[in-house]
Short mmCIF file of C-alpha atoms in Angstrom, two decimals:
data_model
loop_
_atom_site.label_atom_id
_atom_site.label_comp_id
_atom_site.label_asym_id
_atom_site.label_seq_id
_atom_site.Cartn_x
_atom_site.Cartn_y
_atom_site.Cartn_z
CA MET E 1 -4.76 15.23 33.02
CA SER E 2 -8.12 13.86 31.82
CA ARG E 3 -10.11 15.85 29.52
CA PHE E 4 -13.14 15.38 31.93
CA PHE E 5 -11.33 16.87 34.82
CA ALA E 6 -9.62 19.58 32.78
CA THR E 7 -12.92 20.47 31.74
CA SER E 8 -14.41 20.72 35.06
CA PHE E 9 -11.49 22.88 36.09
CA ILE E 10 -12.24 25.55 33.36
CA ILE E 11 -16.02 25.31 33.83
CA GLY E 12 -15.54 25.87 37.70
CA ALA E 13 -13.28 28.79 36.86
CA ALA E 14 -15.81 30.44 34.73
CA LEU E 15 -18.62 30.17 37.08
CA VAL E 16 -16.25 31.66 39.89
CA LEU E 17 -15.43 34.55 37.81
CA ALA E 18 -18.54 35.20 35.75
CA ALA E 19 -19.70 38.00 37.84
CA CYS E 20 -16.93 39.78 37.31
CA GLY E 21 -17.08 40.36 33.72
CA ASP E 22 -15.93 38.22 30.52
CA LYS E 23 -12.48 38.21 31.56
CA GLY E 24 -12.87 38.33 35.28
CA LYS E 25 -11.03 40.06 37.88
CA ALA E 26 -8.26 38.96 40.37
CA PRO E 27 -9.98 36.78 42.91
CA GLU E 28 -9.73 38.33 46.50
CA PRO E 29 -7.46 36.06 48.69
CA GLY E 30 -9.48 34.94 51.75
CA ALA E 31 -9.66 31.82 53.86
CA SER E 32 -12.75 29.88 55.03
CA GLY E 33 -10.61 27.45 56.89
CA SER E 34 -7.20 26.49 56.52
CA TRP E 35 -5.93 23.78 54.23
CA THR E 36 -3.57 20.81 54.81
CA VAL E 37 -1.68 18.98 52.31
CA ASN E 38 -0.81 15.46 54.14
CA HIS E 39 -1.08 12.46 52.21
CA PRO E 40 -0.77 9.40 54.46
CA ARG E 41 2.19 8.11 52.27
CA GLY E 42 4.06 11.33 52.48
CA VAL E 43 5.44 13.24 49.43
CA HIS E 44 5.77 10.07 47.19
CA GLY E 45 2.15 9.18 47.74
CA LEU E 46 1.28 12.90 47.17
CA ILE E 47 2.71 13.10 43.74
CA SER E 48 1.71 9.88 42.64
CA CYS E 49 -2.02 10.39 43.72
CA LEU E 50 -1.97 13.93 41.82
CA GLU E 51 -1.16 12.14 38.52
CA LYS E 52 -3.10 9.08 38.99
CA ASN E 53 -6.35 11.17 39.92
CA ASP E 54 -5.87 13.82 37.53
CA ILE E 55 -5.70 16.61 40.44
CA ALA E 56 -3.76 19.78 39.94
CA MET E 57 -2.59 21.80 42.87
CA ILE E 58 -0.38 24.81 43.54
CA SER E 59 3.17 25.49 44.83
CA ALA E 60 3.44 28.82 46.39
CA HIS E 61 6.70 30.35 45.32
CA ARG E 62 8.69 31.72 48.42
CA GLY E 63 5.79 30.55 50.49
CA GLY E 64 3.29 33.14 48.64
CA PRO E 65 4.27 36.53 50.25
CA GLY E 66 1.85 39.54 50.04
CA PRO E 67 1.24 42.89 51.83
CA GLY E 68 2.67 42.55 55.39
CA ARG E 69 3.62 38.94 54.68
CA PRO E 70 7.32 38.83 53.60
CA GLU E 71 8.65 36.18 51.48
CA ASN E 72 9.91 33.02 52.95
CA SER E 73 8.15 33.78 56.50
CA LEU E 74 5.87 31.91 58.59
CA ALA E 75 2.99 34.55 57.91
CA ALA E 76 3.29 33.96 54.30
CA PHE E 77 3.27 30.33 54.97
CA GLU E 78 -0.10 30.74 57.15
CA ALA E 79 -1.92 32.98 54.79
CA THR E 80 -1.20 30.66 51.87
CA LEU E 81 -2.48 27.52 53.36
CA GLY E 82 -5.43 29.54 54.85
CA GLY E 83 -6.51 30.03 51.36
CA ALA E 84 -5.09 27.06 49.26
CA PRO E 85 -3.96 23.62 49.59
CA ALA E 86 -0.48 24.45 48.43
CA ILE E 87 3.15 22.99 48.49
CA LEU E 88 5.29 25.78 49.87
CA GLU E 89 8.56 26.63 47.95
CA VAL E 90 11.17 28.12 50.12
CA ASP E 91 14.89 29.12 49.88
CA VAL E 92 17.68 27.73 52.20
CA ALA E 93 20.87 29.56 53.02
CA ALA E 94 23.53 29.18 55.64
CA SER E 95 25.00 31.80 57.98
CA ARG E 96 28.57 31.99 58.67
CA ASP E 97 28.46 29.80 61.78
CA GLY E 98 26.55 27.29 59.96
CA VAL E 99 22.83 27.78 60.67
CA LEU E 100 20.51 27.12 57.94
CA PHE E 101 17.69 29.74 57.40
CA LEU E 102 15.27 30.85 54.98
CA LEU E 103 16.27 33.59 52.65
CA HIS E 104 16.41 34.18 48.73
CA ASP E 105 18.82 37.05 48.13
CA ASP E 106 22.49 36.74 48.78
CA THR E 107 22.23 40.07 50.43
CA LEU E 108 19.91 41.31 53.29
CA ASP E 109 18.94 44.66 52.00
CA ARG E 110 15.76 43.86 49.87
CA THR E 111 14.12 41.60 52.26
CA THR E 112 15.34 42.39 55.98
CA THR E 113 16.10 45.32 57.99
CA GLY E 114 19.94 44.50 57.79
CA SER E 115 22.44 44.81 54.94
CA GLY E 116 25.35 43.20 53.47
CA ILE E 117 25.97 39.64 52.44
CA ALA E 118 24.05 37.33 54.57
CA ALA E 119 26.23 34.36 54.40
CA GLU E 120 29.04 36.48 56.32
CA LYS E 121 26.81 37.11 59.22
CA ASN E 122 26.56 34.79 62.22
CA TRP E 123 23.21 33.69 63.05
CA ASP E 124 22.81 35.78 66.23
CA GLU E 125 23.12 39.06 64.07
CA LEU E 126 20.64 37.56 61.33
CA ALA E 127 18.11 36.70 64.12
CA SER E 128 17.96 40.24 65.32
CA LEU E 129 16.68 41.58 62.06
CA TYR E 130 12.94 41.79 60.84
CA LEU E 131 11.74 40.88 57.48
CA LYS E 132 10.41 43.34 54.95
CA ASP E 133 7.29 42.85 52.53
CA ALA E 134 7.42 43.29 48.90
CA ASP E 135 6.85 46.90 49.29
CA GLY E 136 9.77 47.43 51.71
CA ARG E 137 7.72 47.90 54.77
CA LYS E 138 9.04 46.56 58.06
CA THR E 139 6.96 43.78 59.46
CA ASP E 140 7.06 41.91 62.88
CA GLU E 141 8.39 38.63 61.28
CA ARG E 142 11.65 37.20 61.85
CA ILE E 143 13.96 35.08 59.55
CA PRO E 144 12.97 31.47 60.30
CA THR E 145 15.58 28.57 60.51
CA LEU E 146 14.97 25.58 58.41
CA GLY E 147 14.39 23.55 61.60
CA GLU E 148 11.81 26.02 62.69
CA ALA E 149 10.04 25.94 59.36
CA LEU E 150 10.04 22.15 59.10
CA ALA E 151 8.57 22.06 62.72
CA TRP E 152 5.88 24.57 61.70
CA ALA E 153 4.87 22.42 58.59
CA GLU E 154 4.59 19.21 60.17
CA GLY E 155 1.24 17.71 59.32
CA ARG E 156 0.22 20.77 57.25
CA THR E 157 2.14 20.69 54.13
CA VAL E 158 5.26 19.67 52.10
CA PHE E 159 8.16 22.16 51.39
CA GLN E 160 10.02 22.27 48.21
CA LEU E 161 13.53 23.24 49.03
CA ASP E 162 15.69 25.58 46.87
CA ILE E 163 19.26 25.31 48.27
CA LYS E 164 21.38 28.47 47.77
CA ARG E 165 25.25 28.42 47.24
CA SER E 166 25.82 29.39 50.68
CA ALA E 167 24.18 25.93 52.17
CA ARG E 168 25.71 22.62 51.95
CA TYR E 169 23.65 19.73 50.53
CA GLU E 170 24.91 17.45 53.33
CA ASP E 171 23.81 19.86 55.87
CA VAL E 172 20.36 20.52 54.42
CA VAL E 173 19.54 16.83 54.28
CA GLU E 174 20.64 16.18 57.67
CA THR E 175 18.32 19.08 59.20
CA VAL E 176 15.76 17.28 57.32
CA LYS E 177 16.41 13.94 58.70
CA THR E 178 16.66 15.27 62.14
CA ALA E 179 13.39 16.88 62.05
CA GLY E 180 11.99 13.69 60.68
CA ALA E 181 10.81 15.37 57.56
CA GLU E 182 11.94 13.24 54.82
CA ASP E 183 8.64 12.42 53.70
CA ARG E 184 7.36 15.82 53.24
CA VAL E 185 10.16 17.81 51.42
CA ILE E 186 11.01 17.81 47.77
CA TYR E 187 14.51 18.97 46.99
CA ILE E 188 15.01 21.06 43.78
CA SER E 189 18.07 20.44 41.41
CA TYR E 190 19.40 22.47 38.58
CA SER E 191 21.17 19.65 36.92
CA ILE E 192 21.46 15.90 36.86
CA GLY E 193 24.82 16.02 38.86
CA GLN E 194 23.06 18.00 41.74
CA ALA E 195 20.03 15.34 41.57
CA ARG E 196 22.27 12.58 41.85
CA LYS E 197 24.08 14.07 44.74
CA LEU E 198 20.81 14.82 46.63
CA SER E 199 19.60 11.12 45.79
CA ARG E 200 22.90 9.68 47.29
CA LEU E 201 22.39 11.77 50.41
CA ASP E 202 18.75 10.91 50.80
CA ARG E 203 17.76 7.65 48.97
CA SER E 204 14.28 8.24 49.55
CA ALA E 205 14.16 11.86 48.45
CA VAL E 206 11.85 13.37 45.80
CA LEU E 207 13.67 15.51 43.57
CA SER E 208 12.52 18.46 41.20
CA VAL E 209 14.44 17.70 37.98
CA SER E 210 14.63 20.13 35.10
CA VAL E 211 12.78 18.48 31.99
CA ASP E 212 12.72 20.71 28.97
CA THR E 213 12.41 17.71 26.84
CA LEU E 214 11.57 13.84 27.07
CA GLN E 215 15.32 13.32 26.24
CA ASP E 216 16.21 15.15 29.43
CA TYR E 217 13.77 12.68 31.32
CA GLU E 218 15.48 9.67 29.67
CA GLU E 219 18.95 10.97 30.51
CA ALA E 220 17.89 11.49 34.32
CA ILE E 221 16.71 7.72 34.28
CA GLU E 222 19.96 6.77 32.46
CA ALA E 223 21.88 8.64 35.19
CA GLY E 224 20.39 6.09 37.60
CA LEU E 225 17.73 8.58 39.12
CA PRO E 226 14.76 6.60 40.13
CA PRO E 227 11.69 7.27 38.23
CA SER E 228 9.33 7.10 41.11
CA ARG E 229 11.36 9.98 42.88
CA ILE E 230 11.44 12.51 39.78
CA LEU E 231 9.26 15.42 39.86
CA ALA E 232 9.62 16.95 36.31
CA TRP E 233 10.07 20.87 36.52
CA THR E 234 8.94 21.81 32.78
CA GLY E 235 9.89 25.41 33.14
CA ASN E 236 8.12 28.65 32.97
CA GLN E 237 8.22 30.00 29.48
CA ARG E 238 5.12 28.26 27.78
CA PRO E 239 3.15 25.03 28.55
CA ARG E 240 4.19 22.04 26.26
CA PRO E 241 1.28 19.57 26.30
CA TYR E 242 3.10 17.09 24.18
CA LEU E 243 5.64 16.80 26.87
CA PHE E 244 2.97 16.68 29.70
CA GLU E 245 1.47 13.83 28.03
CA LYS E 246 4.75 11.90 27.34
CA LEU E 247 5.38 12.35 31.26
CA GLU E 248 1.77 11.10 32.02
CA GLU E 249 2.44 7.91 29.92
CA ARG E 250 5.30 7.28 32.25
CA ASP E 251 3.13 8.06 35.46
CA ARG E 252 5.48 11.04 36.10
CA PRO E 253 3.65 14.36 37.41
CA ALA E 254 4.62 17.47 35.40
CA ILE E 255 5.30 21.04 37.41
CA PHE E 256 5.10 24.28 35.47
CA GLY E 257 5.61 27.78 36.49
CA THR E 258 3.67 30.76 35.64
CA LEU E 259 6.24 32.96 38.17
CA GLY E 260 9.12 34.82 37.19
CA PRO E 261 10.15 38.45 36.61
CA PRO E 262 7.17 40.87 37.38
CA SER E 263 7.40 42.46 33.68
CA ARG E 264 7.46 39.08 31.89
CA SER E 265 6.10 36.30 33.76
CA ILE E 266 2.79 34.50 32.74
CA ASP E 267 1.44 35.71 36.19
CA ALA E 268 2.09 39.06 35.16
CA GLN E 269 0.52 38.76 31.90
CA ILE E 270 -2.63 37.25 33.31
CA ALA E 271 -2.92 40.31 35.90
CA ARG E 272 -2.50 42.67 33.20
CA SER E 273 -5.09 41.11 30.98
CA GLY E 274 -7.45 40.30 33.98
CA ASP E 275 -8.14 36.88 32.34
CA TYR E 276 -7.80 34.95 35.54
CA THR E 277 -9.22 31.71 33.52
CA ARG E 278 -6.07 31.34 31.86
CA TYR E 279 -4.60 29.54 35.08
CA ALA E 280 -7.48 26.71 34.24
CA GLU E 281 -6.61 26.54 30.68
CA ILE E 282 -2.94 26.12 31.70
CA VAL E 283 -3.85 23.13 33.93
CA SER E 284 -6.24 21.73 31.52
CA ARG E 285 -3.12 21.16 29.17
CA GLY E 286 -1.70 18.50 31.49
CA VAL E 287 -0.09 20.27 34.38
CA ASP E 288 -0.03 18.60 37.71
CA ILE E 289 1.45 21.29 40.02
CA LEU E 290 1.21 24.99 39.15
CA ALA E 291 4.05 26.94 40.50
CA THR E 292 3.05 30.61 40.89
CA ASP E 293 3.87 33.90 42.79
CA VAL E 294 0.19 34.36 43.27
CA PRO E 295 -0.97 31.06 44.68
CA LEU E 296 -4.21 32.10 46.14
CA SER E 297 -5.52 34.00 42.89
CA ALA E 298 -4.22 31.06 40.96
CA PHE E 299 -6.11 28.66 43.28
CA LYS E 300 -9.29 30.31 43.24
CA ALA E 301 -9.06 30.21 39.31
CA ILE E 302 -8.55 26.47 38.82
CA ALA E 303 -10.43 24.94 41.61
CA GLY E 304 -14.03 23.91 40.54
CA ASP E 305 -17.12 23.09 42.86
CA ALA E 306 -15.87 19.48 42.98
CA TYR E 307 -12.40 20.13 43.90
CA GLU E 308 -12.39 19.81 47.46
CA LYS E 309 -14.03 16.53 47.44
CA GLU E 310 -11.81 15.38 44.55
CA ALA E 311 -8.64 16.43 46.18
CA ALA E 312 -9.37 14.70 49.50
CA VAL E 313 -8.23 11.60 48.13
CA CYS E 314 -4.82 12.92 47.95
CA GLY E 315 -4.66 14.21 51.46
CA LEU E 316 -5.51 17.96 50.51
CA LYS E 317 -8.26 18.76 52.90
CA ARG E 318 -9.65 22.05 54.69
CA LEU E 319 -10.07 22.00 58.43
#
């Protein structure tokens, strides 16, 4: 990320938060017009454009849930795009009768009005349940199928798909292809083997590949993964500017996460300290995509006055 653009992020964040004191307060979520993430060359064009033009954006973990907006729900997706141009990271599971749907946990108890193991239920039973928000309150939201979610996102944003153990990669890729959504999804992989399998199933797929060191990246290339299809996941422990710089030299965008357990994540540290300018500082070190549990607050902290104009070149636009 260029020093000029990074500096503009920090200055913009400081101006936004200055009225709230030295460290600032959490920006209030709110939308003055819904955003779309829709590069004319799809997700390949998007991630290349971000890296080339030194533009950072947000990835909303589990879609960006909030009070009354459960994780992995259409309501969460609507609210997130209402306040930020974001990639939506979602979890894909499968029912006993083979229907793909969005749910993170193996069990139903925490996030739905049901109980038991989700993969042991048929879809008609899962479809009758309501989703609960993070405070355990029942909402009017139902569990979306993957097909419904892909249809909802067409022309609006990109999904990052975290495929759970109950779902077959073959079925997920086929559903994406049936929806005509190949150019608007990123597949998450946790090993080179998983990445290679996904690459074989969809030869145009963009793959999130774990890159803790530059050697990890080189091993991915040696394993036959096309460089142009790799999005480097660099973890969620601490930013590593040296690694970001080396990835930039190879024209590869880096994704870094501030998400994680509520007691230990960087998101939680920032919330406790009240220093929301830290998001801009992290981005300034060379992060192209920031994955977070609080997408609206993080976006407001990194988006300077020129962001909307600069980001439009990559298809990030407010309606």
